[in-house]
XYZ file of C-alpha atoms in Angstrom:
729
model
C 54.651 146.830 55.637
C 53.600 148.406 58.885
C 54.709 151.797 57.596
C 52.076 151.623 54.850
C 49.394 151.534 57.500
C 50.816 154.443 59.461
C 51.379 156.479 56.291
C 47.732 155.947 55.341
C 46.581 157.004 58.820
C 48.736 160.139 58.714
C 47.449 161.120 55.287
C 43.851 160.577 56.395
C 44.453 162.761 59.444
C 45.840 165.601 57.337
C 43.192 165.628 54.592
C 41.155 168.775 54.142
C 37.600 169.087 52.829
C 37.298 169.472 49.053
C 35.889 172.826 48.027
C 32.540 172.164 46.354
C 31.371 174.474 43.611
C 27.720 175.308 44.249
C 25.518 176.091 41.218
C 24.023 179.535 40.979
C 20.474 179.831 42.251
C 18.294 177.749 44.523
C 18.112 173.940 44.279
C 14.687 174.201 42.604
C 16.337 176.106 39.758
C 18.843 173.370 38.862
C 16.720 170.373 39.872
C 16.476 168.018 36.889
C 19.033 169.980 34.868
C 20.319 166.779 33.259
C 16.946 165.017 32.949
C 14.757 164.918 29.854
C 11.694 165.767 31.936
C 8.315 167.070 30.827
C 9.462 170.638 30.535
C 12.207 169.575 28.144
C 9.873 167.200 26.301
C 7.504 170.119 25.747
C 10.353 172.278 24.462
C 12.127 169.772 22.207
C 9.245 167.615 20.880
C 6.453 168.439 18.423
C 3.144 169.079 20.201
C 1.412 165.916 18.958
C 4.444 163.773 19.821
C 4.581 165.311 23.298
C 0.893 164.485 23.915
C 1.314 160.883 22.779
C 4.409 160.365 24.908
C 2.709 161.840 28.011
C -0.238 159.507 27.406
C 2.194 156.567 27.458
C 3.756 157.763 30.710
C 0.555 158.718 32.548
C -1.997 156.243 31.274
C 0.027 153.241 30.194
C -0.859 153.680 26.531
C 1.143 151.524 24.133
C 4.163 153.322 22.718
C 3.536 154.308 19.106
C 6.707 153.423 17.209
C 5.854 156.111 14.666
C 6.805 158.830 17.180
C 10.120 157.221 18.141
C 12.177 159.059 15.521
C 10.770 162.429 16.593
C 11.417 161.672 20.264
C 14.969 160.520 19.497
C 15.632 163.670 17.475
C 14.419 165.880 20.317
C 16.472 163.987 22.888
C 19.579 164.192 20.701
C 19.214 167.945 20.184
C 18.872 168.505 23.943
C 21.738 166.132 24.707
C 24.136 167.746 22.222
C 23.389 171.149 23.716
C 24.723 169.669 26.956
C 27.933 168.340 25.400
C 26.756 164.736 25.001
C 28.522 162.572 22.408
C 27.370 159.063 23.392
C 24.241 157.195 24.440
C 23.610 154.003 26.390
C 20.774 151.713 27.355
C 20.943 151.710 31.165
C 19.508 148.577 32.757
C 19.527 146.525 35.960
C 20.675 142.914 35.437
C 20.621 140.307 38.208
C 23.990 141.493 39.544
C 22.543 143.991 42.086
C 24.170 146.745 40.024
C 23.512 148.529 36.732
C 24.866 147.927 33.243
C 25.639 150.189 30.301
C 27.356 150.030 26.907
C 28.201 153.419 25.376
C 27.808 154.120 21.648
C 28.688 157.367 19.902
C 26.241 159.499 17.908
C 28.132 158.712 14.689
C 27.448 156.835 11.469
C 29.096 156.786 8.023
C 27.767 159.501 5.739
C 28.506 157.491 2.578
C 31.050 160.051 1.418
C 34.028 158.973 3.490
C 33.014 161.054 6.480
C 30.826 160.797 9.552
C 27.480 162.238 10.633
C 25.878 162.476 14.059
C 22.831 160.242 14.175
C 20.414 158.862 16.768
C 17.281 157.210 15.413
C 14.090 156.032 17.046
C 15.200 152.449 16.449
C 18.333 153.030 18.544
C 16.276 154.695 21.264
C 13.633 152.009 21.551
C 15.656 148.797 21.343
C 19.208 147.430 21.561
C 20.762 143.938 21.588
C 23.268 143.541 24.451
C 24.954 140.188 25.018
C 22.572 138.230 27.248
C 24.889 135.298 27.889
C 27.411 137.275 29.935
C 24.928 138.358 32.608
C 23.495 136.055 35.302
C 20.520 134.217 33.837
C 20.205 131.045 35.884
C 20.480 128.903 32.786
C 17.859 130.708 30.699
C 20.599 131.779 28.279
C 23.571 129.660 27.231
C 26.887 131.090 26.091
C 26.076 130.117 22.513
C 22.669 131.818 22.833
C 23.870 135.347 23.340
C 21.014 137.475 22.074
C 19.020 139.582 24.483
C 17.060 142.799 24.146
C 17.030 146.045 26.078
C 13.908 148.140 25.496
C 13.209 151.742 26.485
C 11.082 152.344 29.574
C 9.347 155.690 28.818
C 8.012 155.963 32.390
C 11.519 156.624 33.730
C 13.068 159.769 32.254
C 16.265 159.763 30.225
C 19.219 161.495 31.912
C 22.791 162.628 31.235
C 25.915 161.407 33.030
C 29.088 163.189 31.902
C 29.039 162.937 28.072
C 26.511 160.109 27.838
C 22.746 160.061 27.347
C 21.422 157.293 29.635
C 18.175 155.610 28.588
C 16.462 153.511 31.324
C 15.477 150.178 29.808
C 14.181 146.708 30.553
C 16.347 143.681 29.746
C 14.836 140.455 28.395
C 16.104 137.323 26.693
C 15.601 136.484 23.022
C 12.837 134.130 24.106
C 11.121 136.778 26.246
C 12.120 135.904 29.824
C 12.977 138.777 32.163
C 16.713 139.015 32.855
C 16.508 142.090 35.065
C 14.646 143.635 37.991
C 12.659 146.230 36.054
C 10.453 143.881 34.015
C 8.897 142.062 37.005
C 8.762 145.321 38.960
C 6.723 147.013 36.232
C 4.453 143.968 36.028
C 3.932 143.977 39.810
C 3.105 147.680 39.732
C 0.528 147.012 37.024
C -0.951 144.196 39.127
C -1.287 146.453 42.178
C -2.811 149.207 40.057
C -5.488 146.913 38.630
C -6.342 145.209 41.930
C -6.258 148.328 44.112
C -8.227 150.436 41.628
C -10.992 147.833 41.573
C -11.202 147.833 45.392
C -10.945 151.634 45.584
C -14.060 151.884 43.399
C -16.101 150.605 46.348
C -15.348 153.940 48.010
C -14.351 156.327 45.205
C -15.880 155.473 41.794
C -13.887 158.250 40.112
C -10.474 156.693 40.885
C -8.635 156.100 37.594
C -5.319 154.696 38.773
C -3.540 153.523 41.920
C 0.128 154.378 42.138
C 2.670 152.631 44.337
C 4.974 155.070 46.106
C 8.416 154.377 47.521
C 10.652 156.432 49.746
C 13.965 154.736 50.472
C 16.379 155.700 53.236
C 19.926 154.836 52.148
C 22.415 154.122 54.925
C 26.133 153.872 54.160
C 29.627 154.060 55.635
C 32.530 156.242 54.541
C 36.174 155.332 55.068
C 39.300 157.166 54.028
C 40.512 155.922 50.652
C 44.084 155.312 51.832
C 42.939 153.188 54.753
C 40.500 151.358 52.465
C 43.324 150.473 50.077
C 45.387 149.155 52.987
C 42.599 146.670 53.809
C 42.428 143.987 51.071
C 39.326 142.512 52.682
C 37.437 145.804 52.324
C 38.584 146.184 48.737
C 37.639 142.669 47.663
C 34.598 141.830 49.788
C 33.164 145.142 50.982
C 33.579 144.207 54.647
C 36.304 143.615 57.217
C 36.855 139.885 57.658
C 38.868 140.531 60.803
C 39.350 143.346 63.284
C 38.816 143.784 67.003
C 36.352 146.309 68.397
C 37.632 149.796 68.992
C 37.610 150.731 72.686
C 35.149 153.439 71.720
C 32.652 152.917 68.959
C 28.939 153.725 69.189
C 28.328 153.030 72.858
C 28.184 156.720 73.803
C 25.432 157.413 71.216
C 27.310 160.569 70.317
C 27.479 160.076 66.563
C 23.755 159.725 65.830
C 22.410 163.065 64.533
C 25.688 164.638 65.641
C 27.580 167.397 63.895
C 28.585 166.187 60.438
C 32.392 166.150 59.953
C 33.593 168.844 57.545
C 34.974 166.434 54.942
C 31.751 164.434 55.035
C 29.685 167.615 54.790
C 31.584 168.566 51.637
C 30.943 165.098 50.195
C 27.241 165.272 51.079
C 26.879 168.705 49.516
C 28.569 167.570 46.311
C 26.450 164.415 46.193
C 23.213 166.323 46.749
C 23.962 168.850 44.021
C 24.722 166.136 41.467
C 21.691 164.117 42.592
C 19.357 167.099 42.310
C 20.686 167.863 38.837
C 19.735 164.287 37.912
C 16.234 164.740 39.304
C 16.797 162.709 42.491
C 14.905 164.674 45.182
C 17.370 164.262 48.068
C 15.900 165.870 51.164
C 17.484 164.399 54.314
C 21.086 163.827 55.396
C 22.443 162.986 58.830
C 24.895 160.985 60.900
C 23.686 157.465 61.650
C 24.242 155.461 64.853
C 27.611 153.853 64.106
C 30.759 155.954 63.670
C 31.421 156.790 59.998
C 27.833 155.799 59.176
C 25.490 158.240 57.441
C 22.132 158.393 55.687
C 20.591 160.117 52.684
C 16.871 160.023 51.921
C 14.696 161.558 49.187
C 11.102 162.704 48.959
C 8.681 159.891 48.066
C 8.344 159.065 44.363
C 6.495 156.640 42.104
C 8.015 153.222 42.811
C 9.637 152.494 39.430
C 11.276 155.910 39.324
C 12.337 155.631 42.978
C 14.073 152.314 42.278
C 15.910 153.794 39.292
C 16.922 156.812 41.341
C 18.270 154.635 44.147
C 20.383 152.578 41.739
C 21.641 155.781 40.132
C 22.410 157.368 43.504
C 24.429 154.368 44.708
C 26.543 154.607 41.552
C 26.863 158.358 42.025
C 27.898 157.930 45.671
C 30.843 155.739 44.681
C 32.102 158.275 42.148
C 31.669 161.348 44.333
C 33.204 159.661 47.386
C 36.463 159.069 45.514
C 36.648 162.730 44.526
C 36.630 163.562 48.242
C 39.221 160.964 49.230
C 36.647 158.498 50.561
C 35.333 155.093 49.645
C 31.647 154.474 50.275
C 30.724 151.127 51.814
C 27.247 149.842 50.982
C 27.780 146.385 52.461
C 25.164 145.686 55.118
C 27.775 144.816 57.765
C 31.234 146.173 56.915
C 32.314 146.239 60.572
C 31.624 143.736 63.347
C 30.397 144.951 66.721
C 28.618 148.076 65.460
C 25.415 148.738 63.546
C 25.099 147.652 59.964
C 23.360 149.527 57.168
C 19.844 149.063 55.847
C 17.713 150.704 53.226
C 14.296 151.273 54.748
C 11.638 151.095 52.038
C 8.661 153.306 52.898
C 5.792 151.918 50.813
C 2.350 153.355 50.204
C -0.522 153.466 47.711
C -2.102 156.628 46.334
C -4.694 157.665 43.772
C -5.733 160.873 42.070
C -8.029 161.350 45.100
C -5.512 160.756 47.890
C -3.393 158.237 49.806
C -5.238 154.951 50.365
C -3.385 154.215 53.607
C -4.123 157.665 55.025
C -6.880 157.888 57.644
C -8.538 161.329 57.666
C -11.173 160.325 60.239
C -13.811 162.477 58.509
C -16.397 159.791 57.754
C -16.879 156.172 58.824
C -16.768 155.173 55.154
C -13.349 156.802 54.744
C -12.156 154.940 57.788
C -13.509 151.680 56.376
C -11.512 152.296 53.200
C -8.433 152.832 55.343
C -9.072 149.609 57.262
C -9.575 147.608 54.059
C -6.248 148.582 52.542
C -4.367 148.157 55.821
C -5.827 144.713 56.426
C -5.325 143.467 52.860
C -1.715 144.628 52.953
C -1.292 142.610 56.144
C -3.019 139.657 54.470
C -0.506 139.713 51.625
C 2.434 139.958 53.995
C 1.029 137.210 56.233
C 0.302 134.740 53.452
C 3.716 135.261 51.866
C 5.832 136.152 54.910
C 8.495 133.612 53.923
C 8.660 134.997 50.390
C 8.833 138.583 51.683
C 11.821 137.542 53.805
C 13.427 135.792 50.841
C 13.098 138.998 48.816
C 15.471 140.854 51.155
C 17.795 137.998 52.027
C 21.387 137.853 50.770
C 24.791 136.706 51.942
C 25.548 140.279 53.001
C 22.213 141.200 54.594
C 22.252 137.972 56.612
C 25.060 139.498 58.736
C 22.788 142.379 59.704
C 19.349 140.861 60.292
C 18.680 140.067 63.919
C 21.943 141.657 65.031
C 20.265 143.924 67.603
C 20.318 146.935 65.329
C 18.101 145.580 62.580
C 14.827 143.672 62.378
C 15.031 139.926 63.021
C 14.825 137.393 60.191
C 11.140 136.886 60.972
C 8.608 139.016 59.127
C 6.022 140.658 61.376
C 4.154 143.955 61.353
C 3.958 146.631 64.034
C 0.723 148.659 63.961
C 0.714 150.689 67.166
C -1.823 150.683 69.949
C -4.465 152.883 68.306
C -4.667 150.927 65.055
C -4.438 147.609 66.877
C -7.387 148.590 69.070
C -9.392 149.634 66.016
C -8.851 146.307 64.237
C -9.652 144.395 67.413
C -12.860 146.398 67.807
C -13.953 145.546 64.267
C -12.989 141.883 64.559
C -14.747 141.251 67.872
C -17.867 143.372 67.423
C -21.050 141.794 66.092
C -22.064 143.051 62.697
C -25.251 144.392 64.239
C -23.061 146.453 66.552
C -20.967 147.771 63.694
C -24.014 148.525 61.521
C -27.144 150.380 62.512
C -29.982 151.762 60.355
C -31.925 154.912 61.168
C -34.972 156.098 59.249
C -33.690 159.281 57.633
C -29.982 158.798 58.029
C -29.555 155.491 56.231
C -26.840 153.091 57.332
C -24.320 154.160 59.935
C -21.003 152.525 60.737
C -19.775 152.109 64.294
C -16.108 152.452 63.395
C -14.260 154.810 65.743
C -12.842 157.915 64.200
C -9.163 157.762 63.322
C -7.756 161.235 63.908
C -4.968 162.815 61.904
C -2.738 162.301 64.945
C -2.587 158.628 64.008
C 0.676 159.482 62.258
C 2.224 160.381 65.587
C 0.367 157.798 67.623
C 2.046 154.916 65.814
C 5.357 154.786 67.632
C 8.469 153.580 65.812
C 9.377 149.974 66.584
C 12.904 149.484 65.265
C 12.632 145.735 65.810
C 9.715 145.411 63.398
C 10.577 144.490 59.800
C 7.286 145.893 58.451
C 5.932 148.704 60.584
C 2.968 150.988 59.929
C 4.166 154.563 60.410
C 1.205 156.813 59.671
C 0.219 156.719 56.002
C 2.694 154.080 54.868
C 4.437 150.882 55.832
C 8.148 150.987 56.513
C 9.846 147.823 55.247
C 12.948 148.027 57.425
C 14.596 144.724 56.554
C 15.847 145.687 53.076
C 19.649 145.657 52.841
C 21.704 148.755 52.049
C 23.341 147.443 48.851
C 20.239 145.655 47.545
C 18.151 146.667 44.569
C 14.881 147.918 46.105
C 13.016 146.246 43.257
C 13.508 142.776 44.744
C 11.534 143.636 47.888
C 8.982 145.716 45.975
C 8.248 142.930 43.472
C 7.378 140.501 46.275
C 5.441 143.044 48.345
C 3.469 144.494 45.422
C 2.559 141.032 44.184
C 1.459 139.817 47.623
C -0.735 142.878 48.162
C -2.205 142.673 44.642
C -3.158 139.029 45.204
C -4.745 139.869 48.574
C -6.773 142.713 47.057
C -7.953 140.498 44.202
C -9.091 137.864 46.685
C -10.825 140.510 48.780
C -12.800 141.820 45.812
C -13.798 138.346 44.628
C -15.232 137.493 48.038
C -17.004 140.837 48.454
C -18.534 140.600 44.979
C -19.665 137.028 45.674
C -21.523 138.184 48.800
C -23.078 141.106 46.919
C -24.187 138.729 44.158
C -26.099 136.833 46.866
C -27.969 139.950 47.943
C -25.702 141.302 50.682
C -25.342 145.098 50.589
C -21.885 146.478 49.797
C -20.959 147.804 53.243
C -22.077 144.600 54.965
C -20.145 142.495 52.450
C -16.999 144.543 52.952
C -17.320 144.265 56.735
C -17.856 140.505 56.573
C -14.684 139.965 54.543
C -12.621 142.475 56.547
C -13.616 140.847 59.846
C -12.597 137.462 58.465
C -9.244 138.765 57.186
C -8.379 140.608 60.398
C -8.694 137.304 62.215
C -6.747 135.331 59.581
C -3.753 137.691 59.463
C -3.479 138.133 63.243
C -0.262 136.051 63.441
C 1.666 138.653 61.424
C 0.733 141.414 63.886
C 3.328 141.870 66.639
C 3.993 145.087 68.555
C 6.576 143.747 71.007
C 10.348 143.307 71.095
C 11.432 141.473 67.959
C 14.912 140.895 69.410
C 13.691 138.710 72.257
C 14.086 134.938 72.347
C 10.463 134.731 73.453
C 9.360 136.248 70.135
C 11.257 133.614 68.148
C 9.396 130.906 70.031
C 6.089 132.733 69.693
C 6.619 133.333 65.957
C 7.196 129.619 65.419
C 3.965 128.840 67.294
C 2.153 131.309 65.025
C 3.409 129.498 61.945
C 5.639 132.314 60.691
C 8.762 131.466 58.722
C 11.660 131.353 61.203
C 14.320 129.911 58.888
C 17.706 131.651 59.194
C 19.770 129.846 56.537
C 20.016 132.206 53.591
C 20.161 129.527 50.843
C 17.180 127.673 52.340
C 15.160 130.890 52.640
C 15.443 131.298 48.861
C 13.281 128.168 48.538
C 10.238 130.301 49.309
C 10.347 131.686 45.761
C 9.531 128.198 44.500
C 6.732 127.380 46.944
C 3.572 126.537 45.034
C 1.823 129.513 46.653
C 4.552 131.854 45.392
C 4.631 130.404 41.887
C 0.844 130.504 41.628
C 0.757 134.130 42.772
C 3.477 135.354 40.402
C 2.052 133.453 37.437
C -1.566 134.507 38.026
C -0.508 138.159 38.207
C 1.781 137.776 35.151
C 4.737 139.051 37.168
C 7.026 136.041 36.611
C 6.635 132.507 35.293
C 7.926 129.359 36.961
C 10.995 129.085 34.705
C 11.934 132.699 35.479
C 11.608 132.056 39.210
C 13.678 128.892 38.955
C 16.351 130.735 36.987
C 16.483 133.584 39.489
C 16.915 131.165 42.341
C 19.834 129.559 40.511
C 21.371 133.042 40.322
C 20.695 133.671 44.019
C 22.296 130.396 45.124
C 25.278 130.886 42.827
C 25.760 134.470 43.995
C 25.615 133.398 47.642
C 28.249 130.701 47.036
C 30.567 133.043 45.177
C 30.415 135.736 47.839
C 31.275 133.333 50.650
C 33.895 131.693 48.421
C 35.611 135.018 47.752
C 35.528 135.930 51.443
C 37.027 132.574 52.407
C 39.842 132.920 49.877
C 40.601 136.486 50.974
C 40.614 135.441 54.625
C 43.012 132.591 53.889
C 45.325 134.907 51.970
C 45.326 137.630 54.644
C 45.807 135.095 57.397
C 48.836 133.400 55.880
C 50.443 136.514 54.352
C 49.701 139.151 57.004
C 48.475 137.771 60.313
C 50.661 134.697 60.841
C 53.944 136.362 59.693
C 53.317 139.414 61.892
C 52.343 137.324 64.907
C 55.323 134.958 64.622
C 57.688 137.873 64.029
C 56.498 139.475 67.260
C 56.749 136.107 68.977
C 60.401 135.849 67.861
C 61.085 139.304 69.273
C 59.642 138.305 72.603
C 61.585 135.038 72.613
C 64.807 136.956 71.945
C 63.958 139.301 74.783
C 63.325 136.380 77.137
C 66.646 134.802 76.207
C 68.429 138.107 76.752
C 66.899 138.478 80.195
C 68.136 135.014 81.176
C 71.608 135.975 79.947
C 71.672 139.033 82.197
C 69.750 138.095 85.358
C 69.715 135.159 87.699
C 67.322 132.342 86.899
C 64.983 133.325 89.730
C 64.891 136.986 88.623
C 64.571 136.048 84.958
C 61.615 133.769 85.721
C 59.808 136.671 87.323
C 60.768 139.271 84.707
C 59.822 137.138 81.691
C 56.555 135.682 82.988
C 54.352 138.047 80.963
C 56.316 137.647 77.747
C 56.286 133.872 78.108
C 52.531 133.984 78.536
C 52.183 136.035 75.331
C 54.580 133.739 73.459
C 52.510 130.747 74.475
C 49.227 132.442 73.554
C 50.579 133.414 70.120
C 51.763 129.853 69.562
C 48.408 128.400 70.544
C 46.325 130.849 68.543
C 48.471 130.697 65.393
C 48.274 126.899 65.541
C 44.470 127.078 65.770
C 44.371 129.639 62.943
C 46.627 127.640 60.637
C 44.606 124.494 61.277
C 41.424 126.494 60.709
C 42.655 127.814 57.348
C 43.530 124.290 56.291
C 40.053 123.095 57.284
C 38.535 126.105 55.514
C 40.301 125.204 52.270
C 39.193 121.584 52.571
C 35.596 122.620 53.265
C 35.665 124.757 50.118
C 37.050 121.903 48.069
C 34.310 119.572 49.252
C 31.582 122.155 48.598
C 32.964 123.047 45.165
C 32.485 119.454 43.998
C 28.730 119.724 44.549
C 27.049 120.368 41.194
C 23.604 121.364 42.425
C 23.713 125.134 43.099
C 21.280 124.971 46.000
C 23.137 122.194 47.764
C 26.469 123.907 47.140
C 25.173 127.157 48.663
C 23.883 125.267 51.702
C 27.282 123.583 52.087
C 28.998 126.971 52.024
C 26.531 128.270 54.608
C 26.848 125.268 56.917
C 30.560 124.400 56.660
C 32.564 127.281 55.177
C 31.035 130.393 56.762
C 31.185 129.059 60.379
C 34.854 128.160 59.971
C 35.584 131.758 58.979
C 33.999 133.000 62.190
C 36.168 130.651 64.246
C 39.341 131.854 62.522
C 38.329 135.480 62.944
C 37.864 135.066 66.692
C 41.491 134.057 67.180
C 42.849 136.677 64.755
C 41.022 139.391 66.664
C 42.544 138.130 69.916
C 46.017 138.282 68.331
C 45.404 141.886 67.309
C 45.147 142.792 70.998
C 48.511 141.301 71.981
C 50.758 141.795 68.935
C 52.797 145.003 68.909
C 50.874 147.818 67.247
C 53.886 148.888 65.189
C 53.999 145.481 63.486
C 50.277 145.098 62.711
C 49.917 145.676 58.967
C 46.160 146.193 58.667
C 44.458 149.466 59.705
C 42.495 148.877 62.889
C 38.899 149.766 63.678
C 39.974 152.764 65.747
C 41.634 154.168 62.612
C 38.999 153.141 60.071
C 35.971 154.341 61.995
C 36.708 157.922 62.913
C 36.910 160.457 60.095
C 39.186 163.309 60.986
């Protein structure tokens, strides 16, 4: 078996970069080639149909079913010109992935033959089986009906020979069974709340758009080595493996020269992504060896989420063409950095970015302060929920591991912005406001220069840092659906903005002028949300103690953190904004707990299998070799000489015996812990049992396996080691 490992290493060493065919012309000329974008809508749709569809996309007008047939006909004509023969409703169930069922453009013609057909009915709505996707009990196996419905705000695209139609996914009784439905509702809530507040400053604002720019981190490993590691194949991470002598400690990989094979993969990925309308802009080596990043230009949030899900799927396909496997697990390797997906979030209108501070007028700066503070208010009030939105069995390995934000939500603002908020909070209103005869009211709010973007340093320990004209939500996991974090964040901010407006309007109704009312409420909110503001070292033990004193959620147990979705404050917020109802939240938590249990369960079973079928046999085989050697030495040399010559081997034999005994006992205890947990019917309690009793036992077993790796002969070790997995040749 050892030869399989060495063969895989040799093949990886000898692989050459795949020659990538580059399309003719500049990227701007093939960008969106396989997307039914506005240019193609204009070309393939009747003028009146085009106008109605654009009104739906831009202004949220209700989709007129009467135009569906014309839209479908135009899409089909464009698709067939690109060699498309099938179509699918592409949606995002609660599996963290995407789903699709392909149907051909064919129907009976009534004469014994076939015709190509794609109607508006097929475009707008389909009925996938809702019982086979996670639903948290909303749908039973005998209640299979569910609906997927076209989302016109996310453009249709082509993958290979299939027309992919982005859709929402709901149950027969109307509950959301996906991420897109609550995301769209949260975006609507932010739009309504933020537009109302923006009218205090800009009466001509028509719409507030949420923007998202994700930064996708990932690992690449050679496909042969990946296939020689059953734990990587089945769980996405290495369940055992000692540190390589050299990993990231020299800081030589970060922003370093991209390996040729990886460069070829990146080029291929970018071309395909650009053709699908994904505006990939940045690529680079990340901190850990074999770790890389791709990031696009900011987009509207719903489209950005769709593009991220599409890109992750595309990455897996393209990686295999280049002899790689892409790892999106947040912590595929112990001892080195894990992977995140930083979500850069901002709000913008037709007049500009609401979180941008031009420093031109005090009123502009007040607008900036309002939206910053109300964002912080939302994050403060729901900091436990915000954490729950990014928590998973996989991301729990990464958070707080000295390369990622801790599992405590706080916000870094930077010295300049912190000073500004402190100035406003502590100053008397008479100091902030002054009236002069011919100049009207003046605001004593210091100017915020354009350099604010550079003056807010990057704090990598902050989960939610202000970085110029946006907040960077750094705690999101690399394999997560961005929508989960965006739903919670959008909803929290929308609720905060609604509360802000209610209080300002109440003061104005009592005769307070608008500016004074805004200042009164802002001053109050700056003081209330102070606990969420932290500019220091989030890795320190002192911060954990301080965060607890501030009343921030410091829970670290993943299954318990999910409880925050069902807090009365969370349920009230989601229901009042019409984002999700209580039964939908309860169902989603059932899915979260069940998913957590299954992931740990699979890892535990894989670890037990690898331990008993790889590690123990290899270790005992090497032990037998050493024992034979010891016996041979005693046969040849005197007892005194043999004692001296065999001392080291005896020590290793004893260590192997002790560690294998501990490992075997540990596996037995692991199996028993699983059996006990599996008997628990309540999904929450079962997940907690897996967290408290199963997962820790795996860490204990791993410790001793990793020690064995250091002493067992390299030629016998069957699993590729970190030094082989982590350095692409």
